[in-house]
Amino acid sequence: MSTSAAPTAGTPGGGESTVPAGNPRGRVVLASLIGTSIEFYDFYIYATAASLVFPTLFFPNAEDPTTQLLSSFAVFGVAFVARPVGSVLFGHFGDRIGRKATLVASLLTMGVATVLIGLIPAASTPGWAVAAPAVLVLCRFCQGLGLGGEWSGAALLATENAPEGKRAIYGTFPQLGAPIGFILANTVFIALSTSLTPEQFAAWGWRIPFLASAVLVIVGLWVRLSLLETPAFRKVLEAEAVSRVPVARVFRTSWRQIISGTFIMLATYALFYLMTTFTLNYGVAPTAPTDGSPAGLGYEKIDFLWMLIVGVVFFGIFTLASGPMAEKFGRRKHLIWVTVAIIVFGGLFVPLFAAGHVGVQTLLILGFTLMGLTFGPMAAVLPELFPANVRYTGSGIAYNLSSVLGAAVAPFIAVWLWAEAGGSPVLVGVYLSAMAVITLVALLLTHETRDVDYAENVGA
């Protein structure tokens, strides 16, 4: 069935305030941005707590501090195992009933799980020695489910409403939720850490960011419930091309694209979680530990969190900058050059970490700049690999399978490599470069997607 395109911004008959299907441009941007900001805020407050307080709160019986930290990061990784499950679950409904309703469900799943984490008693509470870490694992799994369904839906909300030639630009707005969520989460932790005593923070202060996410979720739901369905999915309905089992269809018709998308994202994931979780642990670890743990840089936690936030500001700036670059040069060429830069960056870990405060801050700024340049275009690149009737499922599976390979194990491997190297980050840098080489190969084997038939390709 043929359909005519609705007026778009910047085209004859289109107003400057609207995009296809009647969704106002500002509402599309806000809905895609606020949802991912909330989801990533929820996700990162766990990541920060996993480094700062969870090792002793939930794993007090571990043999030593390193084992406590590894246990905390193992639970951190549970969410990444859940994310592909979430992409299949929410992708099924996103490709069958629509993007809007599914995005509301994913936001609720993440929000409820996050609030519950803030209510779990510590493992030292009588009767909770086993139950506390078990409930933490369950809630972390639900966080992963929610984020697994959130990203692809937000990406489609932005790109399927984008004017022609601006998909990569619109796609940067849901990506911007990652730096915004990170800055918000860590600013809250800094405020609490500076206003409370260490005892107060460990006893109850850490719970506040988790409980406060309930307010953010309500705001996100209000914005998303006011949206119309995307025009691309409406065309799927009109063409009667809805897939009965999207996950089966996408693996049958688009399995090569799933593999390509998974490895295209690999370096992005490895880079981000090394730049956040590993650098935080390495930065605040004592320079001369007495408990057998590997040596670090000896920064105060608050000081290093501020350094991370400075780096993440560059993450946000270059996430936005990457959209116009990916439109001008093409997604593939842009990502190839950024990936080559990540390979080189992995070799700078030792000299920059050894160059004092300026060197460490430079490393964080460079790393997060590269993160913005590689992460920004992904909301356009991955969905462009798939037709509209399996786009939610396909892009979500690729994105979240990559999270398992590139992010779930990255903090754990980094801590192990750091210890194996006697406190040096040299092997961590080599690990990052190796992940980037794999991504480079995937990009070289993949065709450019900038000019694919995105709106009219309704079924495979």
Tab-separated table of C-alpha atoms in Angstrom:
chain	number	residue	atom	x	y	z
A	1	MET	CA	0.000	0.000	0.000
A	2	SER	CA	1.450	3.344	-0.952
A	3	THR	CA	1.350	6.202	1.476
A	4	SER	CA	2.200	9.844	1.153
A	5	ALA	CA	4.615	11.461	3.523
A	6	ALA	CA	3.286	14.011	5.946
A	7	PRO	CA	4.722	17.545	5.769
A	8	THR	CA	8.100	17.776	7.427
A	9	ALA	CA	10.050	20.584	8.960
A	10	GLY	CA	12.096	22.432	6.411
A	11	THR	CA	10.095	21.165	3.387
A	12	PRO	CA	7.318	22.819	1.362
A	13	GLY	CA	4.076	22.555	3.258
A	14	GLY	CA	5.848	21.760	6.508
A	15	GLY	CA	6.006	24.093	9.465
A	16	GLU	CA	9.151	24.728	11.421
A	17	SER	CA	7.525	23.465	14.621
A	18	THR	CA	6.461	20.018	13.442
A	19	VAL	CA	7.929	16.786	12.200
A	20	PRO	CA	6.121	13.924	10.434
A	21	ALA	CA	2.853	12.546	11.826
A	22	GLY	CA	2.009	15.636	13.855
A	23	ASN	CA	4.477	15.169	16.706
A	24	PRO	CA	5.909	18.615	17.520
A	25	ARG	CA	9.645	18.708	17.068
A	26	GLY	CA	10.305	19.873	20.625
A	27	ARG	CA	8.144	17.129	22.086
A	28	VAL	CA	9.971	14.442	20.088
A	29	VAL	CA	13.339	15.752	21.247
A	30	LEU	CA	12.211	16.058	24.876
A	31	ALA	CA	10.531	12.654	24.995
A	32	SER	CA	13.525	10.838	23.514
A	33	LEU	CA	15.959	12.783	25.702
A	34	ILE	CA	14.154	12.729	29.050
A	35	GLY	CA	13.428	9.018	28.949
A	36	THR	CA	17.003	7.966	28.267
A	37	SER	CA	18.282	10.530	30.783
A	38	ILE	CA	16.121	8.953	33.466
A	39	GLU	CA	17.032	5.414	32.446
A	40	PHE	CA	20.757	6.186	32.400
A	41	TYR	CA	20.494	8.102	35.678
A	42	ASP	CA	18.962	4.992	37.245
A	43	PHE	CA	21.629	2.819	35.678
A	44	TYR	CA	24.559	5.025	36.716
A	45	ILE	CA	23.540	5.561	40.305
A	46	TYR	CA	23.955	1.811	40.614
A	47	ALA	CA	27.337	1.971	38.866
A	48	THR	CA	28.522	4.698	41.238
A	49	ALA	CA	27.172	2.923	44.295
A	50	ALA	CA	28.775	-0.314	43.096
A	51	SER	CA	32.137	1.408	43.303
A	52	LEU	CA	31.621	3.478	46.458
A	53	VAL	CA	29.365	1.643	48.947
A	54	PHE	CA	27.934	-1.667	47.716
A	55	PRO	CA	31.123	-3.751	48.204
A	56	THR	CA	30.965	-3.328	51.982
A	57	LEU	CA	27.164	-3.018	52.324
A	58	PHE	CA	26.149	-6.142	50.444
A	59	PHE	CA	29.314	-8.264	50.429
A	60	PRO	CA	30.835	-7.759	53.904
A	61	ASN	CA	31.848	-11.423	54.247
A	62	ALA	CA	34.103	-11.450	51.166
A	63	GLU	CA	37.726	-12.385	51.783
A	64	ASP	CA	39.294	-8.987	51.032
A	65	PRO	CA	38.479	-5.574	49.502
A	66	THR	CA	39.353	-6.730	46.000
A	67	THR	CA	36.938	-9.672	46.267
A	68	GLN	CA	34.247	-7.340	47.618
A	69	LEU	CA	34.746	-5.041	44.643
A	70	LEU	CA	34.710	-7.922	42.167
A	71	SER	CA	31.488	-9.238	43.749
A	72	SER	CA	29.891	-5.828	43.416
A	73	PHE	CA	30.926	-5.598	39.760
A	74	ALA	CA	29.650	-9.115	39.118
A	75	VAL	CA	26.178	-7.935	40.171
A	76	PHE	CA	26.758	-4.817	38.074
A	77	GLY	CA	27.181	-7.155	35.113
A	78	VAL	CA	23.864	-8.939	35.753
A	79	ALA	CA	22.014	-6.041	34.124
A	80	PHE	CA	23.970	-6.520	30.933
A	81	VAL	CA	22.898	-10.150	30.788
A	82	ALA	CA	19.306	-8.954	31.219
A	83	ARG	CA	19.544	-6.294	28.539
A	84	PRO	CA	19.335	-8.656	25.517
A	85	VAL	CA	16.350	-10.310	27.218
A	86	GLY	CA	14.785	-6.869	27.592
A	87	SER	CA	15.467	-6.054	23.952
A	88	VAL	CA	13.613	-9.221	22.891
A	89	LEU	CA	10.741	-8.727	25.354
A	90	PHE	CA	10.131	-5.038	24.719
A	91	GLY	CA	11.143	-5.355	21.063
A	92	HIS	CA	8.353	-7.887	20.589
A	93	PHE	CA	5.748	-5.404	21.761
A	94	GLY	CA	7.461	-2.419	20.173
A	95	ASP	CA	7.241	-4.104	16.768
A	96	ARG	CA	3.719	-5.423	17.357
A	97	ILE	CA	1.750	-2.790	19.270
A	98	GLY	CA	3.923	0.291	18.742
A	99	ARG	CA	6.826	2.348	20.047
A	100	LYS	CA	4.890	4.633	22.400
A	101	ALA	CA	3.233	2.084	24.714
A	102	THR	CA	6.385	-0.025	24.870
A	103	LEU	CA	8.518	2.951	25.891
A	104	VAL	CA	6.127	3.666	28.755
A	105	ALA	CA	6.448	0.050	29.960
A	106	SER	CA	10.258	0.053	29.784
A	107	LEU	CA	10.437	3.270	31.794
A	108	LEU	CA	8.180	1.832	34.504
A	109	THR	CA	10.219	-1.377	34.708
A	110	MET	CA	13.462	0.489	35.255
A	111	GLY	CA	11.901	2.992	37.657
A	112	VAL	CA	10.280	0.452	39.973
A	113	ALA	CA	13.458	-1.657	40.151
A	114	THR	CA	15.559	1.403	40.989
A	115	VAL	CA	13.280	2.527	43.805
A	116	LEU	CA	13.301	-0.988	45.273
A	117	ILE	CA	17.118	-1.006	45.374
A	118	GLY	CA	16.883	2.019	47.634
A	119	LEU	CA	14.771	-0.018	50.063
A	120	ILE	CA	16.954	-3.156	50.392
A	121	PRO	CA	18.404	-3.657	53.902
A	122	ALA	CA	22.178	-4.060	54.140
A	123	ALA	CA	23.580	-7.592	54.353
A	124	SER	CA	24.591	-6.914	57.979
A	125	THR	CA	20.889	-6.652	58.922
A	126	PRO	CA	19.836	-9.800	60.817
A	127	GLY	CA	18.233	-12.285	58.414
A	128	TRP	CA	19.414	-10.435	55.308
A	129	ALA	CA	22.934	-11.832	54.870
A	130	VAL	CA	21.829	-13.890	51.849
A	131	ALA	CA	18.564	-12.144	50.969
A	132	ALA	CA	20.065	-8.665	50.542
A	133	PRO	CA	22.500	-9.540	47.737
A	134	ALA	CA	19.880	-11.849	46.185
A	135	VAL	CA	17.260	-9.081	46.020
A	136	LEU	CA	19.942	-6.722	44.702
A	137	VAL	CA	20.646	-9.163	41.866
A	138	LEU	CA	16.923	-9.400	41.043
A	139	CYS	CA	16.456	-5.631	40.976
A	140	ARG	CA	19.607	-5.216	38.922
A	141	PHE	CA	18.237	-7.757	36.445
A	142	CYS	CA	15.014	-5.729	36.151
A	143	GLN	CA	17.047	-2.568	35.600
A	144	GLY	CA	18.710	-4.342	32.704
A	145	LEU	CA	15.351	-5.434	31.299
A	146	GLY	CA	14.111	-1.854	31.328
A	147	LEU	CA	17.198	-0.351	29.742
A	148	GLY	CA	17.271	-3.177	27.205
A	149	GLY	CA	13.883	-2.039	25.936
A	150	GLU	CA	14.434	1.665	26.413
A	151	TRP	CA	17.308	2.457	24.106
A	152	SER	CA	15.975	1.128	20.809
A	153	GLY	CA	12.525	2.589	21.456
A	154	ALA	CA	13.953	6.037	22.188
A	155	ALA	CA	16.203	5.803	19.129
A	156	LEU	CA	13.221	4.960	16.924
A	157	LEU	CA	11.100	7.672	18.505
A	158	ALA	CA	13.737	10.205	17.428
A	159	THR	CA	14.819	8.844	14.050
A	160	GLU	CA	11.406	7.721	12.789
A	161	ASN	CA	10.141	11.257	13.442
A	162	ALA	CA	13.209	12.945	11.911
A	163	PRO	CA	13.051	15.025	8.720
A	164	GLU	CA	14.865	13.541	5.734
A	165	GLY	CA	18.625	13.919	5.968
A	166	LYS	CA	18.572	14.564	9.712
A	167	ARG	CA	18.259	11.087	11.249
A	168	ALA	CA	21.755	11.137	12.752
A	169	ILE	CA	21.147	14.615	14.154
A	170	TYR	CA	17.831	13.654	15.768
A	171	GLY	CA	19.387	10.388	16.914
A	172	THR	CA	21.897	12.233	19.071
A	173	PHE	CA	19.163	13.405	21.458
A	174	PRO	CA	18.391	10.010	23.028
A	175	GLN	CA	22.160	9.430	23.114
A	176	LEU	CA	22.570	12.655	25.047
A	177	GLY	CA	20.655	10.989	27.871
A	178	ALA	CA	23.793	9.021	28.737
A	179	PRO	CA	26.002	11.994	29.708
A	180	ILE	CA	23.074	13.851	31.279
A	181	GLY	CA	22.144	10.826	33.365
A	182	PHE	CA	25.756	10.310	34.401
A	183	ILE	CA	26.246	13.936	35.445
A	184	LEU	CA	22.945	14.003	37.330
A	185	ALA	CA	23.650	10.730	39.161
A	186	ASN	CA	27.163	11.664	40.215
A	187	THR	CA	26.242	15.228	41.169
A	188	VAL	CA	23.626	13.805	43.521
A	189	PHE	CA	26.189	11.446	45.041
A	190	ILE	CA	28.693	14.278	45.468
A	191	ALA	CA	26.095	16.471	47.157
A	192	LEU	CA	25.194	13.699	49.571
A	193	SER	CA	28.792	12.746	50.264
A	194	THR	CA	29.728	16.324	51.127
A	195	SER	CA	26.637	17.056	53.231
A	196	LEU	CA	26.604	13.800	55.199
A	197	THR	CA	29.192	12.083	57.345
A	198	PRO	CA	30.661	8.859	55.915
A	199	GLU	CA	28.643	6.925	58.488
A	200	GLN	CA	25.401	8.642	57.512
A	201	PHE	CA	26.065	8.143	53.818
A	202	ALA	CA	26.821	4.431	54.282
A	203	ALA	CA	23.830	3.940	56.609
A	204	TRP	CA	21.082	5.668	54.603
A	205	GLY	CA	22.345	8.532	52.434
A	206	TRP	CA	23.145	6.316	49.448
A	207	ARG	CA	19.464	5.356	49.254
A	208	ILE	CA	18.254	8.868	48.405
A	209	PRO	CA	19.290	8.857	44.703
A	210	PHE	CA	17.471	5.562	44.166
A	211	LEU	CA	14.278	6.708	45.881
A	212	ALA	CA	14.357	10.111	44.168
A	213	SER	CA	14.209	8.472	40.742
A	214	ALA	CA	10.462	7.967	41.299
A	215	VAL	CA	9.926	11.697	40.704
A	216	LEU	CA	11.907	11.595	37.460
A	217	VAL	CA	9.939	8.601	36.201
A	218	ILE	CA	6.635	10.414	36.735
A	219	VAL	CA	7.898	13.348	34.655
A	220	GLY	CA	9.093	11.007	31.901
A	221	LEU	CA	5.764	9.196	31.757
A	222	TRP	CA	3.864	12.469	31.488
A	223	VAL	CA	5.928	13.555	28.479
A	224	ARG	CA	5.761	10.214	26.658
A	225	LEU	CA	2.038	9.656	27.112
A	226	SER	CA	1.379	12.855	25.131
A	227	LEU	CA	3.066	11.547	21.952
A	228	LEU	CA	1.551	10.098	18.800
A	229	GLU	CA	2.810	6.829	17.295
A	230	THR	CA	5.741	7.175	14.879
A	231	PRO	CA	4.917	7.433	11.146
A	232	ALA	CA	7.140	4.457	10.258
A	233	PHE	CA	5.193	2.113	12.533
A	234	ARG	CA	1.896	3.481	11.250
A	235	LYS	CA	3.048	2.525	7.755
A	236	VAL	CA	3.765	-0.997	9.001
A	237	LEU	CA	0.185	-1.180	10.263
A	238	GLU	CA	-1.225	0.217	7.022
A	239	ALA	CA	0.761	-2.286	4.960
A	240	GLU	CA	-0.356	-5.120	7.278
A	241	ALA	CA	3.305	-6.032	7.682
A	242	VAL	CA	3.331	-6.489	11.470
A	243	SER	CA	5.437	-9.521	12.360
A	244	ARG	CA	3.768	-12.113	14.597
A	245	VAL	CA	7.084	-13.055	16.249
A	246	PRO	CA	9.577	-10.250	15.578
A	247	VAL	CA	12.535	-12.009	17.199
A	248	ALA	CA	12.127	-15.059	14.960
A	249	ARG	CA	11.678	-12.868	11.890
A	250	VAL	CA	14.722	-10.705	12.593
A	251	PHE	CA	17.032	-13.684	13.154
A	252	ARG	CA	15.725	-15.329	10.008
A	253	THR	CA	15.970	-12.298	7.729
A	254	SER	CA	18.537	-9.971	9.340
A	255	TRP	CA	21.007	-12.112	11.293
A	256	ARG	CA	23.980	-10.589	9.458
A	257	GLN	CA	22.865	-7.117	10.498
A	258	ILE	CA	22.587	-8.258	14.111
A	259	ILE	CA	26.173	-9.495	14.058
A	260	SER	CA	27.414	-6.323	12.354
A	261	GLY	CA	25.581	-4.036	14.769
A	262	THR	CA	26.812	-5.973	17.796
A	263	PHE	CA	30.476	-5.582	16.887
A	264	ILE	CA	30.093	-2.005	15.617
A	265	MET	CA	29.059	-1.065	19.188
A	266	LEU	CA	31.773	-3.101	20.931
A	267	ALA	CA	34.442	-0.396	21.247
A	268	THR	CA	31.843	2.150	22.354
A	269	TYR	CA	30.751	0.020	25.283
A	270	ALA	CA	34.248	-0.992	26.338
A	271	LEU	CA	35.435	2.620	26.220
A	272	PHE	CA	32.596	4.029	28.282
A	273	TYR	CA	32.668	1.532	31.115
A	274	LEU	CA	36.441	1.647	31.345
A	275	MET	CA	36.282	5.441	31.451
A	276	THR	CA	33.714	5.418	34.247
A	277	THR	CA	33.915	2.380	36.513
A	278	PHE	CA	37.576	1.441	36.050
A	279	THR	CA	39.020	4.949	36.147
A	280	LEU	CA	37.016	5.713	39.286
A	281	ASN	CA	38.399	2.673	41.075
A	282	TYR	CA	41.936	3.213	39.814
A	283	GLY	CA	41.773	6.917	40.616
A	284	VAL	CA	40.675	6.555	44.240
A	285	ALA	CA	42.680	3.426	45.138
A	286	PRO	CA	45.572	4.120	47.580
A	287	THR	CA	49.008	4.578	46.079
A	288	ALA	CA	50.476	2.184	48.644
A	289	PRO	CA	47.702	-0.224	49.759
A	290	THR	CA	48.329	-2.400	52.793
A	291	ASP	CA	45.574	-4.946	52.180
A	292	GLY	CA	47.004	-6.616	49.083
A	293	SER	CA	44.803	-4.743	46.599
A	294	PRO	CA	46.439	-3.163	43.512
A	295	ALA	CA	47.846	0.343	43.795
A	296	GLY	CA	46.023	3.334	42.339
A	297	LEU	CA	46.365	7.107	42.113
A	298	GLY	CA	45.162	7.975	45.629
A	299	TYR	CA	42.607	10.681	44.782
A	300	GLU	CA	39.759	11.523	47.132
A	301	LYS	CA	36.506	10.095	45.778
A	302	ILE	CA	34.763	13.462	45.551
A	303	ASP	CA	37.702	15.025	43.725
A	304	PHE	CA	37.823	12.246	41.165
A	305	LEU	CA	34.059	12.319	40.624
A	306	TRP	CA	34.370	15.996	39.734
A	307	MET	CA	37.121	15.112	37.276
A	308	LEU	CA	34.836	12.509	35.727
A	309	ILE	CA	32.026	15.030	35.445
A	310	VAL	CA	34.332	17.444	33.598
A	311	GLY	CA	35.134	14.643	31.160
A	312	VAL	CA	31.464	13.753	30.708
A	313	VAL	CA	30.679	17.366	29.750
A	314	PHE	CA	32.876	16.742	26.693
A	315	PHE	CA	30.987	13.487	26.168
A	316	GLY	CA	27.755	15.460	25.864
A	317	ILE	CA	29.215	18.168	23.619
A	318	PHE	CA	30.716	15.718	21.160
A	319	THR	CA	27.631	13.494	21.197
A	320	LEU	CA	25.731	16.433	19.717
A	321	ALA	CA	28.597	17.298	17.363
A	322	SER	CA	28.702	13.747	16.006
A	323	GLY	CA	25.246	14.017	14.410
A	324	PRO	CA	26.094	16.655	11.804
A	325	MET	CA	29.446	14.946	11.199
A	326	ALA	CA	27.775	11.592	10.530
A	327	GLU	CA	25.349	13.279	8.133
A	328	LYS	CA	28.112	15.106	6.256
A	329	PHE	CA	30.740	12.359	6.005
A	330	GLY	CA	28.547	9.272	6.348
A	331	ARG	CA	28.145	7.034	9.374
A	332	ARG	CA	30.737	4.461	8.290
A	333	LYS	CA	33.584	6.851	7.459
A	334	HIS	CA	32.988	8.879	10.620
A	335	LEU	CA	33.017	5.800	12.857
A	336	ILE	CA	36.079	4.268	11.168
A	337	TRP	CA	38.214	7.307	11.981
A	338	VAL	CA	36.892	7.548	15.545
A	339	THR	CA	37.591	3.842	16.100
A	340	VAL	CA	41.168	4.248	14.861
A	341	ALA	CA	41.547	7.073	17.391
A	342	ILE	CA	40.253	4.772	20.171
A	343	ILE	CA	42.900	2.186	19.242
A	344	VAL	CA	45.595	4.844	19.621
A	345	PHE	CA	44.010	6.143	22.825
A	346	GLY	CA	44.392	2.728	24.480
A	347	GLY	CA	48.159	3.166	24.202
A	348	LEU	CA	48.033	6.456	26.130
A	349	PHE	CA	46.769	5.025	29.420
A	350	VAL	CA	50.165	4.644	31.065
A	351	PRO	CA	51.775	7.977	30.071
A	352	LEU	CA	48.684	10.054	30.813
A	353	PHE	CA	47.859	8.372	34.132
A	354	ALA	CA	51.488	8.941	35.138
A	355	ALA	CA	51.429	12.658	34.227
A	356	GLY	CA	49.798	13.950	37.395
A	357	HIS	CA	46.494	15.785	37.684
A	358	VAL	CA	46.759	17.416	34.257
A	359	GLY	CA	47.540	14.087	32.610
A	360	VAL	CA	44.658	12.280	34.294
A	361	GLN	CA	42.173	15.027	33.437
A	362	THR	CA	43.470	15.054	29.861
A	363	LEU	CA	42.931	11.298	29.631
A	364	LEU	CA	39.359	11.654	30.882
A	365	ILE	CA	38.579	14.477	28.451
A	366	LEU	CA	40.086	12.620	25.483
A	367	GLY	CA	38.321	9.389	26.384
A	368	PHE	CA	34.920	10.993	26.815
A	369	THR	CA	35.344	13.084	23.664
A	370	LEU	CA	35.924	9.882	21.709
A	371	MET	CA	32.963	8.361	23.515
A	372	GLY	CA	30.665	11.137	22.318
A	373	LEU	CA	31.922	10.859	18.748
A	374	THR	CA	31.371	7.088	18.615
A	375	PHE	CA	28.167	6.892	20.682
A	376	GLY	CA	26.261	9.765	19.094
A	377	PRO	CA	25.628	8.229	15.632
A	378	MET	CA	24.600	4.804	16.967
A	379	ALA	CA	20.921	5.736	17.356
A	380	ALA	CA	20.844	6.191	13.578
A	381	VAL	CA	23.320	3.491	12.521
A	382	LEU	CA	21.805	0.470	14.259
A	383	PRO	CA	18.128	1.117	13.384
A	384	GLU	CA	19.123	1.810	9.759
A	385	LEU	CA	20.279	-1.805	9.488
A	386	PHE	CA	16.704	-3.145	9.872
A	387	PRO	CA	13.258	-2.788	8.220
A	388	ALA	CA	10.537	-1.076	10.254
A	389	ASN	CA	8.582	-4.197	11.242
A	390	VAL	CA	11.583	-5.674	13.118
A	391	ARG	CA	13.525	-2.456	13.727
A	392	TYR	CA	12.775	-2.199	17.453
A	393	THR	CA	13.787	-5.820	18.054
A	394	GLY	CA	16.771	-5.926	15.701
A	395	SER	CA	18.442	-2.705	16.801
A	396	GLY	CA	17.773	-3.518	20.450
A	397	ILE	CA	19.270	-7.004	20.212
A	398	ALA	CA	22.417	-5.736	18.470
A	399	TYR	CA	22.832	-2.882	20.939
A	400	ASN	CA	22.346	-5.066	23.988
A	401	LEU	CA	24.312	-8.110	22.827
A	402	SER	CA	27.175	-5.685	22.440
A	403	SER	CA	26.577	-4.549	26.013
A	404	VAL	CA	27.235	-8.106	27.199
A	405	LEU	CA	30.457	-8.440	25.209
A	406	GLY	CA	31.735	-4.897	25.613
A	407	ALA	CA	30.398	-3.593	28.919
A	408	ALA	CA	29.226	-6.346	31.265
A	409	VAL	CA	32.673	-7.877	31.572
A	410	ALA	CA	34.730	-4.710	31.053
A	411	PRO	CA	34.911	-3.524	34.706
A	412	PHE	CA	35.590	-7.073	35.934
A	413	ILE	CA	38.301	-7.727	33.324
A	414	ALA	CA	39.826	-4.300	33.939
A	415	VAL	CA	40.145	-4.890	37.696
A	416	TRP	CA	41.707	-8.306	37.030
A	417	LEU	CA	44.170	-6.905	34.454
A	418	TRP	CA	45.010	-4.046	36.785
A	419	ALA	CA	45.841	-6.514	39.562
A	420	GLU	CA	47.765	-8.831	37.207
A	421	ALA	CA	49.914	-5.910	36.050
A	422	GLY	CA	50.861	-5.051	39.618
A	423	GLY	CA	48.846	-1.841	39.770
A	424	SER	CA	49.646	-0.606	36.274
A	425	PRO	CA	46.844	0.268	33.786
A	426	VAL	CA	48.925	-0.879	30.817
A	427	LEU	CA	46.936	-4.067	30.165
A	428	VAL	CA	43.652	-2.188	30.522
A	429	GLY	CA	44.716	0.097	27.693
A	430	VAL	CA	45.694	-2.907	25.571
A	431	TYR	CA	42.284	-4.447	26.250
A	432	LEU	CA	40.520	-1.289	25.047
A	433	SER	CA	42.597	-1.174	21.872
A	434	ALA	CA	41.822	-4.836	21.167
A	435	MET	CA	38.078	-4.200	21.455
A	436	ALA	CA	38.429	-1.247	19.077
A	437	VAL	CA	40.263	-3.391	16.524
A	438	ILE	CA	37.297	-5.778	16.463
A	439	THR	CA	34.936	-2.839	15.899
A	440	LEU	CA	37.150	-1.519	13.112
A	441	VAL	CA	36.960	-4.853	11.299
A	442	ALA	CA	33.155	-4.847	11.635
A	443	LEU	CA	32.942	-1.332	10.196
A	444	LEU	CA	35.194	-2.205	7.261
A	445	LEU	CA	32.883	-5.130	6.426
A	446	THR	CA	29.683	-3.056	6.673
A	447	HIS	CA	28.113	-0.825	4.019
A	448	GLU	CA	27.164	2.821	4.526
A	449	THR	CA	23.601	3.250	5.869
A	450	ARG	CA	23.040	7.009	5.494
A	451	ASP	CA	20.966	6.683	2.318
A	452	VAL	CA	18.965	3.545	3.121
A	453	ASP	CA	15.192	3.557	2.535
A	454	TYR	CA	14.226	4.133	6.166
A	455	ALA	CA	10.607	5.295	6.035
A	456	GLU	CA	9.241	3.101	3.258
A	457	ASN	CA	11.084	-0.136	4.137
A	458	VAL	CA	8.256	-1.551	6.260
A	459	GLY	CA	8.965	-5.279	6.192
A	460	ALA	CA	11.519	-7.974	5.577
